[in-house]
Coordinates of C-alpha atoms and ligand atoms in Angstrom, one line a residue:
X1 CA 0.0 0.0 0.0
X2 CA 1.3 3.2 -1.2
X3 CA 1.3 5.9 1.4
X4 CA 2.8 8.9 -0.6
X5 CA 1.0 11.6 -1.6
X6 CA 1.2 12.7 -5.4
X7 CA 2.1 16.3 -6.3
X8 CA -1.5 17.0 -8.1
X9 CA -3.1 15.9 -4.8
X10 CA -0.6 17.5 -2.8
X11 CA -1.7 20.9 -4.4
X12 CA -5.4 20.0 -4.5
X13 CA -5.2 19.9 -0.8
X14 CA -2.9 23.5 -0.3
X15 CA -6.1 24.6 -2.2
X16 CA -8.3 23.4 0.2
X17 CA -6.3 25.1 3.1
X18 CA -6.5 28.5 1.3
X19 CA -10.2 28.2 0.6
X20 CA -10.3 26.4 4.6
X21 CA -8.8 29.4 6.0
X22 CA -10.2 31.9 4.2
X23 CA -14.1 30.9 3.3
X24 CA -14.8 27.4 4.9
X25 CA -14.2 27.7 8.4
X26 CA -15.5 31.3 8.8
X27 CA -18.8 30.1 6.9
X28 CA -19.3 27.2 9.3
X29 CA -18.9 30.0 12.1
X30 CA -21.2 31.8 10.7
X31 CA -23.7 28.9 10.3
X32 CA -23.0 27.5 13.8
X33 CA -23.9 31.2 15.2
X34 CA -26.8 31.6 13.4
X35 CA -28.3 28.5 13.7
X36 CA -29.2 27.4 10.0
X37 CA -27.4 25.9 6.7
X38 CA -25.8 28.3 4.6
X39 CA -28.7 28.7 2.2
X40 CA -28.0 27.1 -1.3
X41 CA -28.0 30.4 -3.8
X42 CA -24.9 31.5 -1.4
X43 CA -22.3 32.6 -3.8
X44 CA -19.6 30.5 -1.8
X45 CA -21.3 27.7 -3.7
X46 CA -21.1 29.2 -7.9
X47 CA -17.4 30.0 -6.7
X48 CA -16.8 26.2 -5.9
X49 CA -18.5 25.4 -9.2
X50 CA -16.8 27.6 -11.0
X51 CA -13.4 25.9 -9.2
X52 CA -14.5 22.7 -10.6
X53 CA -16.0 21.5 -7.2
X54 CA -19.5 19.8 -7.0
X55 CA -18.9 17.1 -9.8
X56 CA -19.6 13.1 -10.0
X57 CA -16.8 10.8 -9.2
X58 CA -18.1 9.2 -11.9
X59 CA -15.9 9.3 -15.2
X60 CA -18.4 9.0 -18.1
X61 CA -20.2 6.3 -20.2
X62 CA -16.4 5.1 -21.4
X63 CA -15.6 4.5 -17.3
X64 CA -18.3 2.0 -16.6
X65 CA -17.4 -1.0 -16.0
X66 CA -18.3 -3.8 -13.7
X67 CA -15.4 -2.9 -11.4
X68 CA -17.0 0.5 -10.7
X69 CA -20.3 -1.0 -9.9
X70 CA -18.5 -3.8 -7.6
X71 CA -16.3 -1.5 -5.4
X72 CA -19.5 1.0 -5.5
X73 CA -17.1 3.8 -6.1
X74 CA -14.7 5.0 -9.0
X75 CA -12.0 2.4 -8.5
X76 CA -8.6 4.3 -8.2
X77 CA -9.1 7.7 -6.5
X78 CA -11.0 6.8 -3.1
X79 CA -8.3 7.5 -1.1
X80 CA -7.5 10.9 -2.9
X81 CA -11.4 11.3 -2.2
X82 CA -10.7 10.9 1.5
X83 CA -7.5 13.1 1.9
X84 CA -10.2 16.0 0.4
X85 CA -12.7 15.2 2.4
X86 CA -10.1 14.7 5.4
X87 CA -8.6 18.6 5.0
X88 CA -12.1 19.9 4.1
X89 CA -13.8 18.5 7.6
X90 CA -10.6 20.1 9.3
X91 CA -11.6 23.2 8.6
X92 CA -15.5 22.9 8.7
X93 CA -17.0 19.3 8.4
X94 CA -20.8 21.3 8.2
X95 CA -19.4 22.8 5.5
X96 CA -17.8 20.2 4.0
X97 CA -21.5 18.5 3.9
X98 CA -22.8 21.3 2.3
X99 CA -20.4 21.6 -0.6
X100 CA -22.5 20.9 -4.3
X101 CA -22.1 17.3 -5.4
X102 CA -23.9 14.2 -5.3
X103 CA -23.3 13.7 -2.1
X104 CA -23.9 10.2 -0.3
X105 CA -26.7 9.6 -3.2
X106 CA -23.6 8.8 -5.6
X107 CA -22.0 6.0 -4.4
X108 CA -25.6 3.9 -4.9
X109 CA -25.9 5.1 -8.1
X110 CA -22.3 4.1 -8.9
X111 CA -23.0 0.5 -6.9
X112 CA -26.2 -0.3 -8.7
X113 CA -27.6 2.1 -10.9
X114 CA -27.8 1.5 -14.7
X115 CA -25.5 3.1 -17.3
X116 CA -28.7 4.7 -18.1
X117 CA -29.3 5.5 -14.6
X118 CA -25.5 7.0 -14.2
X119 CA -26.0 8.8 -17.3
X120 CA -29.2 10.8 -16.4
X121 CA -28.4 11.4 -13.0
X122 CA -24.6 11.5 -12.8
X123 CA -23.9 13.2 -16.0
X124 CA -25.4 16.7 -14.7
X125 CA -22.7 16.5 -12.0
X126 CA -19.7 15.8 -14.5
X127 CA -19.2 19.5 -15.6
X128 CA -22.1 21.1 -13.6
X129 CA -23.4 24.9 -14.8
X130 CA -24.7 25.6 -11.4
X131 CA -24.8 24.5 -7.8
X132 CA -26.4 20.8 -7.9
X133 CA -26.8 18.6 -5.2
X134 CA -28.1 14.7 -4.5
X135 CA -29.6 13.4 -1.2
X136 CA -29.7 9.6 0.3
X137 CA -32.9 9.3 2.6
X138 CA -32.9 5.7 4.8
X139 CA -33.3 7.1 7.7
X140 CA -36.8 7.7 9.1
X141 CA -38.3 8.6 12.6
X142 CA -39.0 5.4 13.8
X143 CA -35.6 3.3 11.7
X144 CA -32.3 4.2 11.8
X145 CA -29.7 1.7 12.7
X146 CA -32.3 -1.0 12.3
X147 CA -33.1 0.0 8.4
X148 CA -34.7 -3.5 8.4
X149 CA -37.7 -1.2 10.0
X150 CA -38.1 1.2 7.6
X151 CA -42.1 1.6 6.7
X152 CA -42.0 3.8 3.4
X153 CA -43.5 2.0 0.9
X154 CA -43.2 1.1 -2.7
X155 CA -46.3 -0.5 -5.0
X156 CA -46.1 -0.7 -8.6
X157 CA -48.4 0.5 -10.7
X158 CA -48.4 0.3 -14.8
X159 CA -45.2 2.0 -15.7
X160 CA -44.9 3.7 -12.0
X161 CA -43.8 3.3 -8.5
X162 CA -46.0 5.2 -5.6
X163 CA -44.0 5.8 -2.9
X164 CA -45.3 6.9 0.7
X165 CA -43.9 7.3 3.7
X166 CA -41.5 9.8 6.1
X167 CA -38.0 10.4 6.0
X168 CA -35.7 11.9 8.2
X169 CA -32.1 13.4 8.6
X170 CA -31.5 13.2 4.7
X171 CA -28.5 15.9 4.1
X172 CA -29.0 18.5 1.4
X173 CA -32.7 17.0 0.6
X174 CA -34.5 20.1 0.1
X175 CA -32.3 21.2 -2.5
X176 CA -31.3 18.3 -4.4
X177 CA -31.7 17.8 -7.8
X178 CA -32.8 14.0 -6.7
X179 CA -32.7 11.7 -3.8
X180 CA -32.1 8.1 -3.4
X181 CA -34.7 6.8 -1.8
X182 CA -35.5 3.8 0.6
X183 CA -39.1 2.1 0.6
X184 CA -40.2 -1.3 0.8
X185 CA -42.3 -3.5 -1.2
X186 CA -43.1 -5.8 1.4
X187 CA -42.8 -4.9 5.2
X188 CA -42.9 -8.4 6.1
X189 CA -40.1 -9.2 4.2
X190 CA -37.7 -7.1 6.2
X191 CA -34.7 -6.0 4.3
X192 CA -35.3 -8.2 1.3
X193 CA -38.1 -6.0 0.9
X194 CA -35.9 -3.0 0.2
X195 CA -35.7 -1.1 -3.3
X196 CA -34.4 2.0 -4.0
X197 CA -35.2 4.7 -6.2
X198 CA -34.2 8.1 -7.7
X199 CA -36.7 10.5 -6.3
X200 CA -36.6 13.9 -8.8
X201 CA -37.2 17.2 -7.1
X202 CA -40.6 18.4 -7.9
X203 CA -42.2 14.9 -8.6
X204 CA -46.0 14.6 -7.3
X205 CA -46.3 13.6 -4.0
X206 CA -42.4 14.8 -2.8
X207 CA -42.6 17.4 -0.2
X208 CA -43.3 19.1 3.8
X209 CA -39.8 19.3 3.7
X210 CA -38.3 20.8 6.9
X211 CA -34.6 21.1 7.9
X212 CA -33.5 20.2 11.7
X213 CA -32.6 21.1 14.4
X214 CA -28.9 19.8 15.6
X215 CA -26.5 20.2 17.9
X216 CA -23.1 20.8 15.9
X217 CA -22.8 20.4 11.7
X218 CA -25.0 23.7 11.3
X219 CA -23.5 24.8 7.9
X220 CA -25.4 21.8 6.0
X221 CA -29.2 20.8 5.9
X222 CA -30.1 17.5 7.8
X223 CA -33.9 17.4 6.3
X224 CA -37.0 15.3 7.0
X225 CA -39.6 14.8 3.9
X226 CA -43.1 13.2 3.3
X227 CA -43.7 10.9 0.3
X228 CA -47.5 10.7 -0.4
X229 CA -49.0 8.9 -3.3
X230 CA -45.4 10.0 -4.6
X231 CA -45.3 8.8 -8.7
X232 CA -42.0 7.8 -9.6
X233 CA -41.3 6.4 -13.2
X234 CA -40.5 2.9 -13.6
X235 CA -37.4 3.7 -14.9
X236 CA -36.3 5.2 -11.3
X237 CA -36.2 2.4 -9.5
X238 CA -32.1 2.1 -9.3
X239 CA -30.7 -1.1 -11.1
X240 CA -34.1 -2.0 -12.1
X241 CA -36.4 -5.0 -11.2
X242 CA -33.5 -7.6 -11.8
X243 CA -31.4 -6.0 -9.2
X244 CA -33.2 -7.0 -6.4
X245 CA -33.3 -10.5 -7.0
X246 CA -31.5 -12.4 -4.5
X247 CA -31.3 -9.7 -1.6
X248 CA -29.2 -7.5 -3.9
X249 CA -31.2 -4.7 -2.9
X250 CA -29.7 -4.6 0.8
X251 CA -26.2 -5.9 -0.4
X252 CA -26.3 -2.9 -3.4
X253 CA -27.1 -0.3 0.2
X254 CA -24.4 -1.7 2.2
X255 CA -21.7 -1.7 -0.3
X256 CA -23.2 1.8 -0.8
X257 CA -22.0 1.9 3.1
X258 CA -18.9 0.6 2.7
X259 CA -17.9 3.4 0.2
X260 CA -19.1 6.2 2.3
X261 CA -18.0 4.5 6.3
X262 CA -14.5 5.4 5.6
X263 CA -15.6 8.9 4.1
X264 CA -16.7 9.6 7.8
X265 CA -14.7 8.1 9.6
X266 CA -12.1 9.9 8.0
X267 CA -13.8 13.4 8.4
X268 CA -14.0 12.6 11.9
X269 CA -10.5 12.6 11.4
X270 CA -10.2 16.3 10.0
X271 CA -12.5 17.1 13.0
X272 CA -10.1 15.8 15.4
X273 CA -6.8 17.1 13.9
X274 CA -8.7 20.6 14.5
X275 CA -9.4 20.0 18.2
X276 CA -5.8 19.0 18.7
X277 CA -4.5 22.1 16.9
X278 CA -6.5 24.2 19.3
X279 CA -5.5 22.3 22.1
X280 CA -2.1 22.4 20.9
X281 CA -1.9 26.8 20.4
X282 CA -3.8 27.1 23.6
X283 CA -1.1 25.1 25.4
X284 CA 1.8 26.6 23.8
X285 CA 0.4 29.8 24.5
X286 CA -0.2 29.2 28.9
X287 CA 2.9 26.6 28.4
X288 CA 0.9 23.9 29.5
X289 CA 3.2 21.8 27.3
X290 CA 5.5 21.8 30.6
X291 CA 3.3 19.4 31.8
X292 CA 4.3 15.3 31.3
X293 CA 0.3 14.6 31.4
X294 CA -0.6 17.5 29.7
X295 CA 1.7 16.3 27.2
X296 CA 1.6 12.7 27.0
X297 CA -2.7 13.4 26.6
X298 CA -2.1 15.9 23.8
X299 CA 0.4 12.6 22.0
X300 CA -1.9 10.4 22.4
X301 CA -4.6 12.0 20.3
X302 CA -2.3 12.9 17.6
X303 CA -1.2 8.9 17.8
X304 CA -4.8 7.8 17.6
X305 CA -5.6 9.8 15.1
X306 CA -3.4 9.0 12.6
X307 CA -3.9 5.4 13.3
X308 CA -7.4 6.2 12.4
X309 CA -6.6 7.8 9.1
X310 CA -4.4 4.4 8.0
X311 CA -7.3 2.4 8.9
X312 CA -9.5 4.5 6.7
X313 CA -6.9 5.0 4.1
X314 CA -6.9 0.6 4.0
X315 CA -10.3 0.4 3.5
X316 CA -9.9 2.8 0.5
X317 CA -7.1 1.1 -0.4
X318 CA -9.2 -2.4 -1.0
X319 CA -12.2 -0.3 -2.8
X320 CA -9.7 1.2 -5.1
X321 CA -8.6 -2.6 -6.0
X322 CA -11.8 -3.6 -6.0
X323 CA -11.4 -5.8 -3.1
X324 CA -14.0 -6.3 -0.4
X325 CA -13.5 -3.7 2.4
X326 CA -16.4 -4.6 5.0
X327 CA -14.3 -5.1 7.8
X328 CA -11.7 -2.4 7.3
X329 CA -14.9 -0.2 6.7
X330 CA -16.6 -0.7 9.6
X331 CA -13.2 -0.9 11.6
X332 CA -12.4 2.9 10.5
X333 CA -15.7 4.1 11.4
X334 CA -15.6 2.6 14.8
X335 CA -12.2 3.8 15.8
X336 CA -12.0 7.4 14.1
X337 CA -15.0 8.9 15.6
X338 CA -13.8 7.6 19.1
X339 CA -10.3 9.2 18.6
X340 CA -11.8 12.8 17.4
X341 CA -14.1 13.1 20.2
X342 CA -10.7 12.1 22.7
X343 CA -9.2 15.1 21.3
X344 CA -12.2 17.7 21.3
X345 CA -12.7 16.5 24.8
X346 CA -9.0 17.2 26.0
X347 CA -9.8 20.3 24.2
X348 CA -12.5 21.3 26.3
X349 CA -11.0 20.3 29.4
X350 CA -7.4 22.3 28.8
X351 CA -8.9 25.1 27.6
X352 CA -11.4 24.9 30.5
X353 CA -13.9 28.3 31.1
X354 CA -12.0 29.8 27.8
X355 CA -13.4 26.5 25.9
X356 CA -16.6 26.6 27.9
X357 CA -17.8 30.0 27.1
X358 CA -19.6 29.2 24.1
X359 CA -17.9 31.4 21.3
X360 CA -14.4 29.6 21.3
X361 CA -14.0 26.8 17.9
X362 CA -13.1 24.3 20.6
X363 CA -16.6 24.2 21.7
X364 CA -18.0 24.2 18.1
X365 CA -15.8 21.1 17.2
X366 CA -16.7 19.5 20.6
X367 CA -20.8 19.7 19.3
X368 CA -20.0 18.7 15.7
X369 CA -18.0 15.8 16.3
X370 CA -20.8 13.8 18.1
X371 CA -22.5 13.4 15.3
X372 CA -19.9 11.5 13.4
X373 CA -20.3 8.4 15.9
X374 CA -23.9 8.1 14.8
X375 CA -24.2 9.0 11.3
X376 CA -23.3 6.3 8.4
X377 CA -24.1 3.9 11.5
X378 CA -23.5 3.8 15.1
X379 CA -20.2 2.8 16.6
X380 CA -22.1 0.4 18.7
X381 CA -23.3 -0.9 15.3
X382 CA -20.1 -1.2 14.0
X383 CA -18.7 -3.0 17.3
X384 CA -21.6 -5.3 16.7
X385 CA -21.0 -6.0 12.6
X386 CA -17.2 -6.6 13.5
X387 CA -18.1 -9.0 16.4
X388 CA -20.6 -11.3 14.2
X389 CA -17.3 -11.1 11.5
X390 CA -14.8 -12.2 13.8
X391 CA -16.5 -15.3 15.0
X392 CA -18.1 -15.9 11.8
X393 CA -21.4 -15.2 11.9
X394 CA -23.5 -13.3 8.8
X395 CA -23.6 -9.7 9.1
X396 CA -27.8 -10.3 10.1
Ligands
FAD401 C1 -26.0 14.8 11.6 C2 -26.7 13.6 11.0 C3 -26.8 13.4 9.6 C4 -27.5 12.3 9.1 N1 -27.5 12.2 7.7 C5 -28.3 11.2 7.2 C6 -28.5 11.1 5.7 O1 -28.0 11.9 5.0 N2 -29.3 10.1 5.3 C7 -29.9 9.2 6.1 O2 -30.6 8.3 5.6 N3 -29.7 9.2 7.5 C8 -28.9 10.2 8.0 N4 -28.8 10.3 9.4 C9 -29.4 9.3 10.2 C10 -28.4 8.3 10.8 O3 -28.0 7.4 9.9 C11 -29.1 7.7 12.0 O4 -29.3 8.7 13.0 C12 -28.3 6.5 12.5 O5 -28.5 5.4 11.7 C13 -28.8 6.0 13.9 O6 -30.2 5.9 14.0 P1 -31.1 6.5 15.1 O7 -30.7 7.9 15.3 O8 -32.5 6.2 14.8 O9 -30.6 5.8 16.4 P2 -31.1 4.3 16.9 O10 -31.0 3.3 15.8 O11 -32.4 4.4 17.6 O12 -30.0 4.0 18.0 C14 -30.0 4.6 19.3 C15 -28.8 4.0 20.1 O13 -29.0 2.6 20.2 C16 -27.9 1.9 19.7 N5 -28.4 0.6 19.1 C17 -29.3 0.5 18.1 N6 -29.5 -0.8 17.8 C18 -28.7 -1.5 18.6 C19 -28.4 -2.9 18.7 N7 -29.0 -3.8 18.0 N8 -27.5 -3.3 19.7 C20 -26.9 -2.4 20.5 N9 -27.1 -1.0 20.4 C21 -28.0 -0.6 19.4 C22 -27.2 2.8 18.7 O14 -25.9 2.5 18.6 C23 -27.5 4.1 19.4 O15 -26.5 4.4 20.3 C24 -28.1 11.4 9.9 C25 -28.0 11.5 11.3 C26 -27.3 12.6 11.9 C27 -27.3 12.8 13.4

């Protein structure tokens, strides 16, 4: 495995610190003080276009092949993808979220979709002309690490699919382009019941969208949405009827999963490296670093951090050689999480009534990075998924 850093990425990510420094960070201040996502005609977002930001992973009807749609990803350049989205989240991971793009509805489209599918709903991402963004909705009020639960529904119906149901905590929903919806055919049937499909903005039926409330991760929208008597084409429903023969419906959602776990895990990272730097200034500056706990704390978050990032940089490694990651994906979204909370917590303790006041980034990053233990599935899910592996038991 190939640790180095090549010089296009190298300056792709000096980039990022001049845009992190200068826009990101102070827009997920702003966000964070205000209490609501930076709204999505901002002109932060035509000047990311306009910097080729907000496009498809996806290279193009010559790039698909069968090792895309097995990995779930663009084979080759995960691990580029998570040194980005590793520097972005250090400076804001709200922001991060909020940056145009397909978001977490692209790596199902890549996993199952049709070249059809990729071609309508990807190719507006590949050289975009405005702000565009996709949305994945699982989640509902009453299933979220149990998606076997799920109650939205799916019947067919001539050359349509009515959907109906609630979802909830879906990022960038209200403003996406489409989202890749979760509904079932068959309650009963648990996750073999599953199908998803590309929900367009403005279809019948989509709607009572309503972005909210949370305790860190401002700068993006976290959105619930009804589906009532919702029509969706036929030709929506992601890989098509054949897909879902054989529970390839659930396996097509958790390769999706082990695409995007390393993705968070790995911003948790970013989030972590920023607590550690604020930790780090704030103890250089009352020279704290005097200290052999004070100290040997402050090592040990930098140490378990970048142990995180190699376990998240493995599990790319295996997507980008189309190997199966499961293990290594679950892995880095158990440990990295864990080891970016560790260091926004020593934060909060050094920096003590400073950190505590409410107005200091150390306090920010303390509410932001709770989330990443829950989202993309809970550590405690993880722990269990890894457990069942070890001893050889299936995943449900
Ligand atoms: C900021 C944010 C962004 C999100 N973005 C999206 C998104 O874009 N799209 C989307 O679909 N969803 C999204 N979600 C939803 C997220 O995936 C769910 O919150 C997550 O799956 C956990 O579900 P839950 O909140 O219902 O908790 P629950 O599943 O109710 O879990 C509650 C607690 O019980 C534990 N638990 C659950 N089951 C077990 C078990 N069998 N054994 C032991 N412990 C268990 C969990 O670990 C957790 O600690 C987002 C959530 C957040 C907070």
């Amino acid at each position: 495995m190939d640790l180095s850093l090549d010089a296009p990425l190298r300056e792709r990510l000096a980039g990022i610190r001049a845009l992190g420094a200068g826009q990101i960070r102070p827009l997920g201040l702003e966000a964070d003080r205000l209490g609501r996502p930076t709204p999505p005609d901002h002109d932060f977002f035509k000047l990311l276009v306009e910097r080729g930001q907000g496009r498809t992973r996806w290279k193009g009807e010559e790039a698909d092949d069968s090792k895309v749609r097995e990995a779930g990803a663009q084979v080759g350049d995960s691990r580029s993808f998570l040194c980005v989205s590793e520097e972005m989240s250090y400076w804001d991971r709200g922001v991060a979220v909020s940056f145009p793009g397909p978001g977490l509805g692209e790596p199902p489209l890549l996993s199952m979709g049709t070249p059809e599918q990729r071609r309508r709903f990807l190719g507006p991402f590949l050289e975009p002309d405005r702000p565009r963004w996709g949305s994945f909705a699982m989640t509902e009020p009453s299933a979220g690490s149990d998606v076997a639960g799920i109650r939205a529904t799916a019947r067919k119906q001539g050359d349509h699919w009515i959907l109906d149901g609630d979802k909830s905590f879906a990022a960038n929903a209200s403003r996406a382009d489409w989202i890749v919806v979760w509904a079932s055919v068959d309650t009963k049937l648990g996750r073999e019941g599953h199908r998803a499909f590309v929900v367009e903005r403005g279809t019948d039926g989509l709607g009572d969208f309503s972005v909210e409330r949370k305790m860190g991760l401002k700068a993006y929208e976290s959105t619930s949405f009804t589906l009532r008597e919702c029509r969706v084409p036929a030709a929506n429903l992601l890989g098509g009827e054949a897909h879902y023969a054989q529970r390839a419906g659930f396996k097509g959602a958790m390769r999706s999963f082990n695409a995007t776990r390393p993705m968070v895990a790995v911003m948790a990272v970013g989030i972590g490296r920023a607590a550690l730097d604020e930790s780090l200034a704030f103890a250089r500056e009352h020279d704290l670093g005097d200290d052999p706990r004070v100290r040997d704390r402050l090592e040990r978050c930098r140490r378990k951090l970048r142990a995180a990032r190699l376990l998240c940089w493995r599990a790319a490694w295996l997507a980008d050689h189309g190997q199966p990651n499961i293990l290594e994906a679950s892995m880095s979204k158990a440990v990295a999480p864990v080891a970016a909370l560790e260091a926004a917590s020593l934060g909060m303790e050094l920096l003590g009534e400073v950190g505590a006041r409410g107005d200091h980034l150390i306090e920010k990053l303390f509410r932001d990075v709770k989330a990443m233990d829950i989202v993309e599935g809970t550590g405690q899910i993880q722990r269990i998924l890894m457990a069942r592996h070890l001893v050889g038991l299936p995943r449900d």
